[in-house]
Amino acid sequence: MDVSIIIVNYNTSDLLLQCVDSIAKYTHGISYEIIVVDNGSREENLRSLRQDTRFHLIELNDNLGFGRANNAGANVAKGEYLFLLNPDTILLNDAITILHNHIKANPKTGICGGNLYDSDMVPIHSHDMIKPSILSELDTVFGHFYYKLRYGKNSWFNHSGKPMAVALITGADIMIKRQTWDEVAGFDPSFFMYYEDSDLCTKVTEAGYLIENVPQAEIIHLEGKSFHESIVRSERYFTGRSVYFHKHYSTRYNKIADSLNISSLKMASMLFRLFGKKEKSEMYQQRLNVYKQCINNQNS
């Protein structure tokens, strides 16, 4: 078996089946299996999945989060390579074969992923050139000035037409050799959702491998059009960020990062309120409150 395709589902059966349709349509150059790991979806969401013979369905009783669900899929996978694919994706070409052939031909490559588009075929976030850090967070505050100055139009999407070394591949489409996955022990179960893909890429880099974007592999990622701000989402995001930073940086580094983030969130909320943007101001105040709570939880 060349590739085990692992897809984690949580009440997204319609999107998932659309994703599987695209895999069947375009993937011809390799042998593969599809493993769907369901994270405790509602019964009505599972009916159509249980009837589909194109994949092996693993039903978890509870929502274990993205990383741990992928780990459960990897535990039964038979492929020499693992391809972790989001359910809200649609292949545009034989992306899986393209990524498989690239990583197989390049032993120094630990992880690779393709270029992502939204439903209107607009390029969207496909990779990062630097890992999460004070620098990356300050750059976000200042409108990605550093990113644009150093990396230009290739900051989050590969316009070069050739494989390119990056720091991180988004969790939507991760191709990794099974041997490398085992070497770094897969996803850290400390993460529930968000930053587990950053942590995986960081571990693979620290093990001496490259992370690469392969632009010939093209995939639609519908999440790029469906972002929705919510307290739960913010809590999960900042919790994942906190776990990552405390794992990879010192206590002093984290205190500096927290102070800078609190200051920037306060400033953003204040400035939006001064300019009459009440909704934006409240959004940043909500993020600030959630951020502070995550710090308290981490320190308790």
mmCIF file of C-alpha atoms in Angstrom:
data_model
loop_
_atom_site.group_PDB
_atom_site.id
_atom_site.type_symbol
_atom_site.label_atom_id
_atom_site.label_comp_id
_atom_site.label_asym_id
_atom_site.label_seq_id
_atom_site.Cartn_x
_atom_site.Cartn_y
_atom_site.Cartn_z
ATOM 1 C CA MET A 1 0.000 0.000 0.000
ATOM 2 C CA ASP A 2 1.486 3.341 -1.053
ATOM 3 C CA VAL A 3 -0.653 5.872 0.835
ATOM 4 C CA SER A 4 -3.153 5.787 3.693
ATOM 5 C CA ILE A 5 -5.450 8.808 3.377
ATOM 6 C CA ILE A 6 -6.766 9.795 6.818
ATOM 7 C CA ILE A 7 -9.758 12.129 7.073
ATOM 8 C CA VAL A 8 -11.185 13.285 10.410
ATOM 9 C CA ASN A 9 -14.918 13.962 10.402
ATOM 10 C CA TYR A 10 -17.083 15.858 12.860
ATOM 11 C CA ASN A 11 -20.627 16.410 11.584
ATOM 12 C CA THR A 12 -19.377 17.177 8.059
ATOM 13 C CA SER A 13 -20.525 14.072 6.176
ATOM 14 C CA ASP A 14 -21.730 15.962 3.080
ATOM 15 C CA LEU A 15 -18.397 17.727 2.698
ATOM 16 C CA LEU A 16 -16.487 14.542 3.448
ATOM 17 C CA LEU A 17 -18.297 12.539 0.762
ATOM 18 C CA GLN A 18 -17.584 15.326 -1.705
ATOM 19 C CA CYS A 19 -13.912 15.061 -0.733
ATOM 20 C CA VAL A 20 -13.931 11.279 -1.213
ATOM 21 C CA ASP A 21 -15.565 11.737 -4.628
ATOM 22 C CA SER A 22 -12.662 13.947 -5.690
ATOM 23 C CA ILE A 23 -10.124 11.395 -4.415
ATOM 24 C CA ALA A 24 -11.794 8.663 -6.478
ATOM 25 C CA LYS A 25 -11.956 10.934 -9.524
ATOM 26 C CA TYR A 26 -8.343 12.114 -9.590
ATOM 27 C CA THR A 27 -6.144 9.625 -7.732
ATOM 28 C CA HIS A 28 -4.854 7.070 -10.225
ATOM 29 C CA GLY A 29 -1.085 6.873 -9.960
ATOM 30 C CA ILE A 30 -0.774 5.049 -6.618
ATOM 31 C CA SER A 31 -2.389 2.393 -4.453
ATOM 32 C CA TYR A 32 -4.279 3.871 -1.517
ATOM 33 C CA GLU A 33 -6.778 3.315 1.253
ATOM 34 C CA ILE A 34 -9.084 5.860 2.862
ATOM 35 C CA ILE A 35 -9.586 5.861 6.620
ATOM 36 C CA VAL A 36 -12.319 8.110 8.000
ATOM 37 C CA VAL A 37 -12.139 8.788 11.734
ATOM 38 C CA ASP A 38 -15.387 10.140 13.118
ATOM 39 C CA ASN A 39 -15.077 12.309 16.212
ATOM 40 C CA GLY A 40 -18.400 11.455 17.859
ATOM 41 C CA SER A 41 -20.724 12.967 15.239
ATOM 42 C CA ARG A 42 -24.498 12.961 15.562
ATOM 43 C CA GLU A 43 -26.257 9.747 14.540
ATOM 44 C CA GLU A 44 -27.898 11.313 11.480
ATOM 45 C CA ASN A 45 -24.485 12.439 10.270
ATOM 46 C CA LEU A 46 -23.126 8.905 10.418
ATOM 47 C CA ARG A 47 -25.772 7.054 8.424
ATOM 48 C CA SER A 48 -24.417 7.919 4.984
ATOM 49 C CA LEU A 49 -20.851 7.188 6.093
ATOM 50 C CA ARG A 50 -21.665 3.705 7.368
ATOM 51 C CA GLN A 51 -23.090 2.772 3.985
ATOM 52 C CA ASP A 52 -20.052 3.878 1.956
ATOM 53 C CA THR A 53 -17.656 1.040 1.091
ATOM 54 C CA ARG A 54 -14.929 3.289 -0.302
ATOM 55 C CA PHE A 55 -13.377 3.852 3.107
ATOM 56 C CA HIS A 56 -12.816 2.250 6.484
ATOM 57 C CA LEU A 57 -14.837 4.092 9.136
ATOM 58 C CA ILE A 58 -13.582 4.375 12.705
ATOM 59 C CA GLU A 59 -16.258 5.660 15.091
ATOM 60 C CA LEU A 60 -14.997 7.377 18.225
ATOM 61 C CA ASN A 61 -17.412 7.859 21.105
ATOM 62 C CA ASP A 62 -16.264 11.398 21.853
ATOM 63 C CA ASN A 63 -14.670 14.327 20.056
ATOM 64 C CA LEU A 64 -10.979 13.750 20.775
ATOM 65 C CA GLY A 65 -9.798 16.675 18.672
ATOM 66 C CA PHE A 66 -7.963 16.789 15.357
ATOM 67 C CA GLY A 67 -4.585 15.406 16.393
ATOM 68 C CA ARG A 68 -5.715 12.471 18.494
ATOM 69 C CA ALA A 69 -8.285 11.438 15.886
ATOM 70 C CA ASN A 70 -5.555 11.397 13.227
ATOM 71 C CA ASN A 71 -3.411 9.329 15.574
ATOM 72 C CA ALA A 72 -6.260 6.810 15.834
ATOM 73 C CA GLY A 73 -6.394 6.583 12.046
ATOM 74 C CA ALA A 74 -2.629 6.195 11.775
ATOM 75 C CA ASN A 75 -2.738 3.301 14.242
ATOM 76 C CA VAL A 76 -4.622 1.139 11.731
ATOM 77 C CA ALA A 77 -3.098 2.577 8.530
ATOM 78 C CA LYS A 78 -1.250 0.185 6.216
ATOM 79 C CA GLY A 79 0.385 2.689 3.868
ATOM 80 C CA GLU A 80 4.073 3.481 3.573
ATOM 81 C CA TYR A 81 2.988 7.132 3.558
ATOM 82 C CA LEU A 82 0.216 8.917 5.434
ATOM 83 C CA PHE A 83 -1.805 11.703 3.849
ATOM 84 C CA LEU A 84 -3.786 13.735 6.381
ATOM 85 C CA LEU A 85 -6.612 15.468 4.556
ATOM 86 C CA ASN A 86 -9.361 17.764 5.837
ATOM 87 C CA PRO A 87 -12.949 16.769 5.022
ATOM 88 C CA ASP A 88 -13.677 20.258 3.637
ATOM 89 C CA THR A 89 -11.237 19.817 0.755
ATOM 90 C CA ILE A 90 -11.678 18.939 -2.917
ATOM 91 C CA LEU A 91 -8.810 17.696 -5.064
ATOM 92 C CA LEU A 92 -8.323 19.595 -8.324
ATOM 93 C CA ASN A 93 -5.851 17.112 -9.815
ATOM 94 C CA ASP A 94 -3.938 13.957 -8.855
ATOM 95 C CA ALA A 95 -2.544 15.891 -5.895
ATOM 96 C CA ILE A 96 -2.006 12.823 -3.714
ATOM 97 C CA THR A 97 0.142 11.068 -6.317
ATOM 98 C CA ILE A 98 2.085 14.287 -6.952
ATOM 99 C CA LEU A 99 2.864 14.709 -3.242
ATOM 100 C CA HIS A 100 3.630 11.002 -2.801
ATOM 101 C CA ASN A 101 6.054 10.966 -5.721
ATOM 102 C CA HIS A 102 7.801 14.093 -4.481
ATOM 103 C CA ILE A 103 8.353 12.918 -0.917
ATOM 104 C CA LYS A 104 9.393 9.461 -2.097
ATOM 105 C CA ALA A 105 11.991 10.919 -4.476
ATOM 106 C CA ASN A 106 13.393 13.283 -1.820
ATOM 107 C CA PRO A 107 14.521 11.418 1.320
ATOM 108 C CA LYS A 108 15.352 14.683 3.100
ATOM 109 C CA THR A 109 11.733 15.845 2.831
ATOM 110 C CA GLY A 110 9.789 14.987 5.978
ATOM 111 C CA ILE A 111 6.459 16.621 5.144
ATOM 112 C CA CYS A 112 5.011 18.127 2.000
ATOM 113 C CA GLY A 113 1.720 19.725 1.009
ATOM 114 C CA GLY A 114 0.205 21.476 -1.976
ATOM 115 C CA ASN A 115 -1.274 24.838 -2.927
ATOM 116 C CA LEU A 116 -4.722 25.583 -1.522
ATOM 117 C CA TYR A 117 -7.546 27.599 -3.105
ATOM 118 C CA ASP A 118 -10.949 28.746 -1.930
ATOM 119 C CA SER A 119 -14.147 27.839 -3.791
ATOM 120 C CA ASP A 120 -13.612 30.780 -6.165
ATOM 121 C CA MET A 121 -10.116 29.512 -7.016
ATOM 122 C CA VAL A 122 -8.473 32.350 -5.115
ATOM 123 C CA PRO A 123 -5.107 31.322 -3.576
ATOM 124 C CA ILE A 124 -5.330 30.974 0.219
ATOM 125 C CA HIS A 125 -3.080 30.133 3.165
ATOM 126 C CA SER A 126 -1.140 26.978 2.226
ATOM 127 C CA HIS A 127 2.034 27.232 4.340
ATOM 128 C CA ASP A 128 4.066 29.495 6.616
ATOM 129 C CA MET A 129 7.660 30.558 6.118
ATOM 130 C CA ILE A 130 8.431 30.911 9.833
ATOM 131 C CA LYS A 131 7.164 28.899 12.781
ATOM 132 C CA PRO A 132 5.006 30.471 15.520
ATOM 133 C CA SER A 133 7.103 32.917 17.514
ATOM 134 C CA ILE A 134 7.177 36.464 18.842
ATOM 135 C CA LEU A 135 8.361 37.522 15.385
ATOM 136 C CA SER A 136 5.423 35.889 13.606
ATOM 137 C CA GLU A 137 2.914 37.376 16.054
ATOM 138 C CA LEU A 138 4.388 40.879 15.861
ATOM 139 C CA ASP A 139 4.358 40.583 12.082
ATOM 140 C CA THR A 140 0.627 39.845 12.219
ATOM 141 C CA VAL A 141 0.059 42.954 14.341
ATOM 142 C CA PHE A 142 1.922 45.104 11.804
ATOM 143 C CA GLY A 143 0.073 43.827 8.754
ATOM 144 C CA HIS A 144 2.583 41.117 7.788
ATOM 145 C CA PHE A 145 5.175 43.741 6.820
ATOM 146 C CA TYR A 146 8.123 41.415 7.489
ATOM 147 C CA TYR A 147 6.543 38.529 5.567
ATOM 148 C CA LYS A 148 5.862 40.704 2.536
ATOM 149 C CA LEU A 149 9.314 42.285 2.620
ATOM 150 C CA ARG A 150 11.255 39.021 2.945
ATOM 151 C CA TYR A 151 9.125 36.475 1.089
ATOM 152 C CA GLY A 152 6.967 38.583 -1.221
ATOM 153 C CA LYS A 153 4.026 36.857 -2.870
ATOM 154 C CA ASN A 154 5.248 33.404 -1.742
ATOM 155 C CA SER A 155 4.596 34.137 1.944
ATOM 156 C CA TRP A 156 1.529 31.857 2.273
ATOM 157 C CA PHE A 157 1.066 30.465 -1.244
ATOM 158 C CA ASN A 158 3.687 29.101 -3.636
ATOM 159 C CA HIS A 159 3.659 31.147 -6.845
ATOM 160 C CA SER A 160 7.142 29.990 -7.889
ATOM 161 C CA GLY A 161 5.973 26.966 -9.873
ATOM 162 C CA LYS A 162 8.498 24.686 -8.160
ATOM 163 C CA PRO A 163 8.827 22.929 -4.777
ATOM 164 C CA MET A 164 9.857 25.321 -2.034
ATOM 165 C CA ALA A 165 11.161 24.810 1.501
ATOM 166 C CA VAL A 166 8.813 26.280 4.120
ATOM 167 C CA ALA A 167 8.508 26.196 7.905
ATOM 168 C CA LEU A 168 4.989 24.795 8.176
ATOM 169 C CA ILE A 169 2.363 23.111 6.027
ATOM 170 C CA THR A 170 -1.246 23.739 7.060
ATOM 171 C CA GLY A 171 -3.067 20.780 8.573
ATOM 172 C CA ALA A 172 -5.463 20.602 5.609
ATOM 173 C CA ASP A 173 -3.112 18.432 3.506
ATOM 174 C CA ILE A 174 -0.065 16.811 5.099
ATOM 175 C CA MET A 175 1.898 14.059 3.323
ATOM 176 C CA ILE A 176 4.372 12.327 5.633
ATOM 177 C CA LYS A 177 6.325 9.097 5.449
ATOM 178 C CA ARG A 178 5.098 6.546 7.985
ATOM 179 C CA GLN A 179 8.647 6.046 9.239
ATOM 180 C CA THR A 180 8.974 9.791 9.936
ATOM 181 C CA TRP A 181 5.558 9.857 11.615
ATOM 182 C CA ASP A 182 6.640 7.070 13.967
ATOM 183 C CA GLU A 183 10.002 8.737 14.591
ATOM 184 C CA VAL A 184 8.333 11.915 15.922
ATOM 185 C CA ALA A 185 5.417 9.999 17.541
ATOM 186 C CA GLY A 186 2.700 11.615 15.399
ATOM 187 C CA PHE A 187 0.562 14.395 16.807
ATOM 188 C CA ASP A 188 1.118 15.444 20.412
ATOM 189 C CA PRO A 189 -2.136 14.541 22.250
ATOM 190 C CA SER A 190 -1.727 17.658 24.417
ATOM 191 C CA PHE A 191 -3.277 19.631 21.550
ATOM 192 C CA PHE A 192 -7.030 19.443 20.982
ATOM 193 C CA MET A 193 -7.340 21.706 17.959
ATOM 194 C CA TYR A 194 -5.056 24.358 16.424
ATOM 195 C CA TYR A 195 -1.239 24.405 16.466
ATOM 196 C CA GLU A 196 -0.952 20.599 16.416
ATOM 197 C CA ASP A 197 0.082 20.859 12.751
ATOM 198 C CA SER A 198 2.655 23.531 13.656
ATOM 199 C CA ASP A 199 3.981 21.282 16.405
ATOM 200 C CA LEU A 200 4.207 18.282 14.061
ATOM 201 C CA CYS A 201 6.131 20.293 11.465
ATOM 202 C CA THR A 202 8.429 21.675 14.167
ATOM 203 C CA LYS A 203 9.179 18.155 15.444
ATOM 204 C CA VAL A 204 9.883 16.921 11.919
ATOM 205 C CA THR A 205 12.228 19.865 11.306
ATOM 206 C CA GLU A 206 14.034 19.224 14.590
ATOM 207 C CA ALA A 207 14.476 15.592 13.480
ATOM 208 C CA GLY A 208 16.487 16.889 10.518
ATOM 209 C CA TYR A 209 13.933 16.839 7.694
ATOM 210 C CA LEU A 210 12.664 19.507 5.301
ATOM 211 C CA ILE A 211 9.094 20.798 5.075
ATOM 212 C CA GLU A 212 8.122 21.592 1.478
ATOM 213 C CA ASN A 213 5.287 23.069 -0.527
ATOM 214 C CA VAL A 214 4.741 21.353 -3.892
ATOM 215 C CA PRO A 215 2.635 23.772 -5.986
ATOM 216 C CA GLN A 216 1.735 21.240 -8.680
ATOM 217 C CA ALA A 217 -0.593 19.587 -6.128
ATOM 218 C CA GLU A 218 -3.762 21.703 -6.135
ATOM 219 C CA ILE A 219 -6.614 21.441 -3.621
ATOM 220 C CA ILE A 220 -9.672 23.515 -2.768
ATOM 221 C CA HIS A 221 -10.007 24.193 0.968
ATOM 222 C CA LEU A 222 -13.506 25.410 1.742
ATOM 223 C CA GLU A 223 -12.555 26.574 5.249
ATOM 224 C CA GLY A 224 -10.893 29.539 3.590
ATOM 225 C CA LYS A 225 -14.382 30.890 2.843
ATOM 226 C CA SER A 226 -16.152 29.843 6.036
ATOM 227 C CA PHE A 227 -14.257 31.432 8.929
ATOM 228 C CA HIS A 228 -16.581 32.183 11.818
ATOM 229 C CA GLU A 229 -15.494 34.001 14.945
ATOM 230 C CA SER A 230 -16.807 32.410 18.143
ATOM 231 C CA ILE A 231 -15.786 32.198 21.785
ATOM 232 C CA VAL A 232 -15.301 28.420 21.537
ATOM 233 C CA ARG A 233 -13.100 28.791 18.477
ATOM 234 C CA SER A 234 -11.052 31.533 20.127
ATOM 235 C CA GLU A 235 -10.633 29.412 23.257
ATOM 236 C CA ARG A 236 -9.389 26.449 21.238
ATOM 237 C CA TYR A 237 -7.094 28.627 19.148
ATOM 238 C CA PHE A 238 -5.437 30.399 22.080
ATOM 239 C CA THR A 239 -5.234 27.183 24.097
ATOM 240 C CA GLY A 240 -3.424 25.483 21.212
ATOM 241 C CA ARG A 241 -1.127 28.475 20.886
ATOM 242 C CA SER A 242 -0.367 28.384 24.611
ATOM 243 C CA VAL A 243 0.472 24.660 24.520
ATOM 244 C CA TYR A 244 2.791 25.195 21.540
ATOM 245 C CA PHE A 245 4.642 28.175 23.027
ATOM 246 C CA HIS A 246 5.120 26.533 26.434
ATOM 247 C CA LYS A 247 6.383 23.383 24.760
ATOM 248 C CA HIS A 248 8.927 25.079 22.505
ATOM 249 C CA TYR A 249 9.969 28.241 24.367
ATOM 250 C CA SER A 250 11.198 29.261 27.813
ATOM 251 C CA THR A 251 9.085 30.769 30.588
ATOM 252 C CA ARG A 252 10.724 34.165 30.047
ATOM 253 C CA TYR A 253 10.037 34.023 26.312
ATOM 254 C CA ASN A 254 6.370 33.219 26.987
ATOM 255 C CA LYS A 255 5.988 36.111 29.431
ATOM 256 C CA ILE A 256 7.331 38.528 26.810
ATOM 257 C CA ALA A 257 5.061 37.048 24.124
ATOM 258 C CA ASP A 258 2.009 37.240 26.398
ATOM 259 C CA SER A 259 2.713 40.863 27.322
ATOM 260 C CA LEU A 260 3.074 41.869 23.680
ATOM 261 C CA ASN A 261 -0.114 40.061 22.677
ATOM 262 C CA ILE A 262 -2.158 41.549 25.519
ATOM 263 C CA SER A 263 -0.925 45.032 24.620
ATOM 264 C CA SER A 264 -1.699 44.603 20.920
ATOM 265 C CA LEU A 265 -5.205 43.208 21.573
ATOM 266 C CA LYS A 266 -5.962 46.082 23.977
ATOM 267 C CA MET A 267 -4.712 48.607 21.433
ATOM 268 C CA ALA A 268 -6.736 47.061 18.605
ATOM 269 C CA SER A 269 -9.923 47.110 20.659
ATOM 270 C CA MET A 270 -9.349 50.714 21.718
ATOM 271 C CA LEU A 271 -8.539 51.966 18.211
ATOM 272 C CA PHE A 272 -11.563 50.307 16.617
ATOM 273 C CA ARG A 273 -13.779 51.824 19.303
ATOM 274 C CA LEU A 274 -12.286 55.290 18.700
ATOM 275 C CA PHE A 275 -13.019 54.990 14.988
ATOM 276 C CA GLY A 276 -16.599 53.891 15.603
ATOM 277 C CA LYS A 277 -16.100 50.227 14.701
ATOM 278 C CA LYS A 278 -17.988 48.816 17.673
ATOM 279 C CA GLU A 279 -18.289 45.251 16.343
ATOM 280 C CA LYS A 280 -14.560 45.007 15.597
ATOM 281 C CA SER A 281 -13.715 46.519 18.977
ATOM 282 C CA GLU A 282 -15.877 43.963 20.779
ATOM 283 C CA MET A 283 -14.328 41.126 18.761
ATOM 284 C CA TYR A 284 -10.806 42.107 19.887
ATOM 285 C CA GLN A 285 -12.003 42.600 23.474
ATOM 286 C CA GLN A 286 -13.461 39.088 23.356
ATOM 287 C CA ARG A 287 -10.162 37.724 22.058
ATOM 288 C CA LEU A 288 -8.345 39.582 24.849
ATOM 289 C CA ASN A 289 -10.604 38.081 27.521
ATOM 290 C CA VAL A 290 -10.167 34.572 26.106
ATOM 291 C CA TYR A 291 -6.406 35.057 25.824
ATOM 292 C CA LYS A 292 -6.108 36.101 29.465
ATOM 293 C CA GLN A 293 -8.181 33.110 30.556
ATOM 294 C CA CYS A 294 -5.917 30.754 28.585
ATOM 295 C CA ILE A 295 -2.879 32.232 30.340
ATOM 296 C CA ASN A 296 -4.527 31.683 33.723
ATOM 297 C CA ASN A 297 -5.412 28.096 32.810
ATOM 298 C CA GLN A 298 -1.862 27.388 31.651
ATOM 299 C CA ASN A 299 -0.366 28.816 34.841
ATOM 300 C CA SER A 300 -2.801 27.108 37.232
#
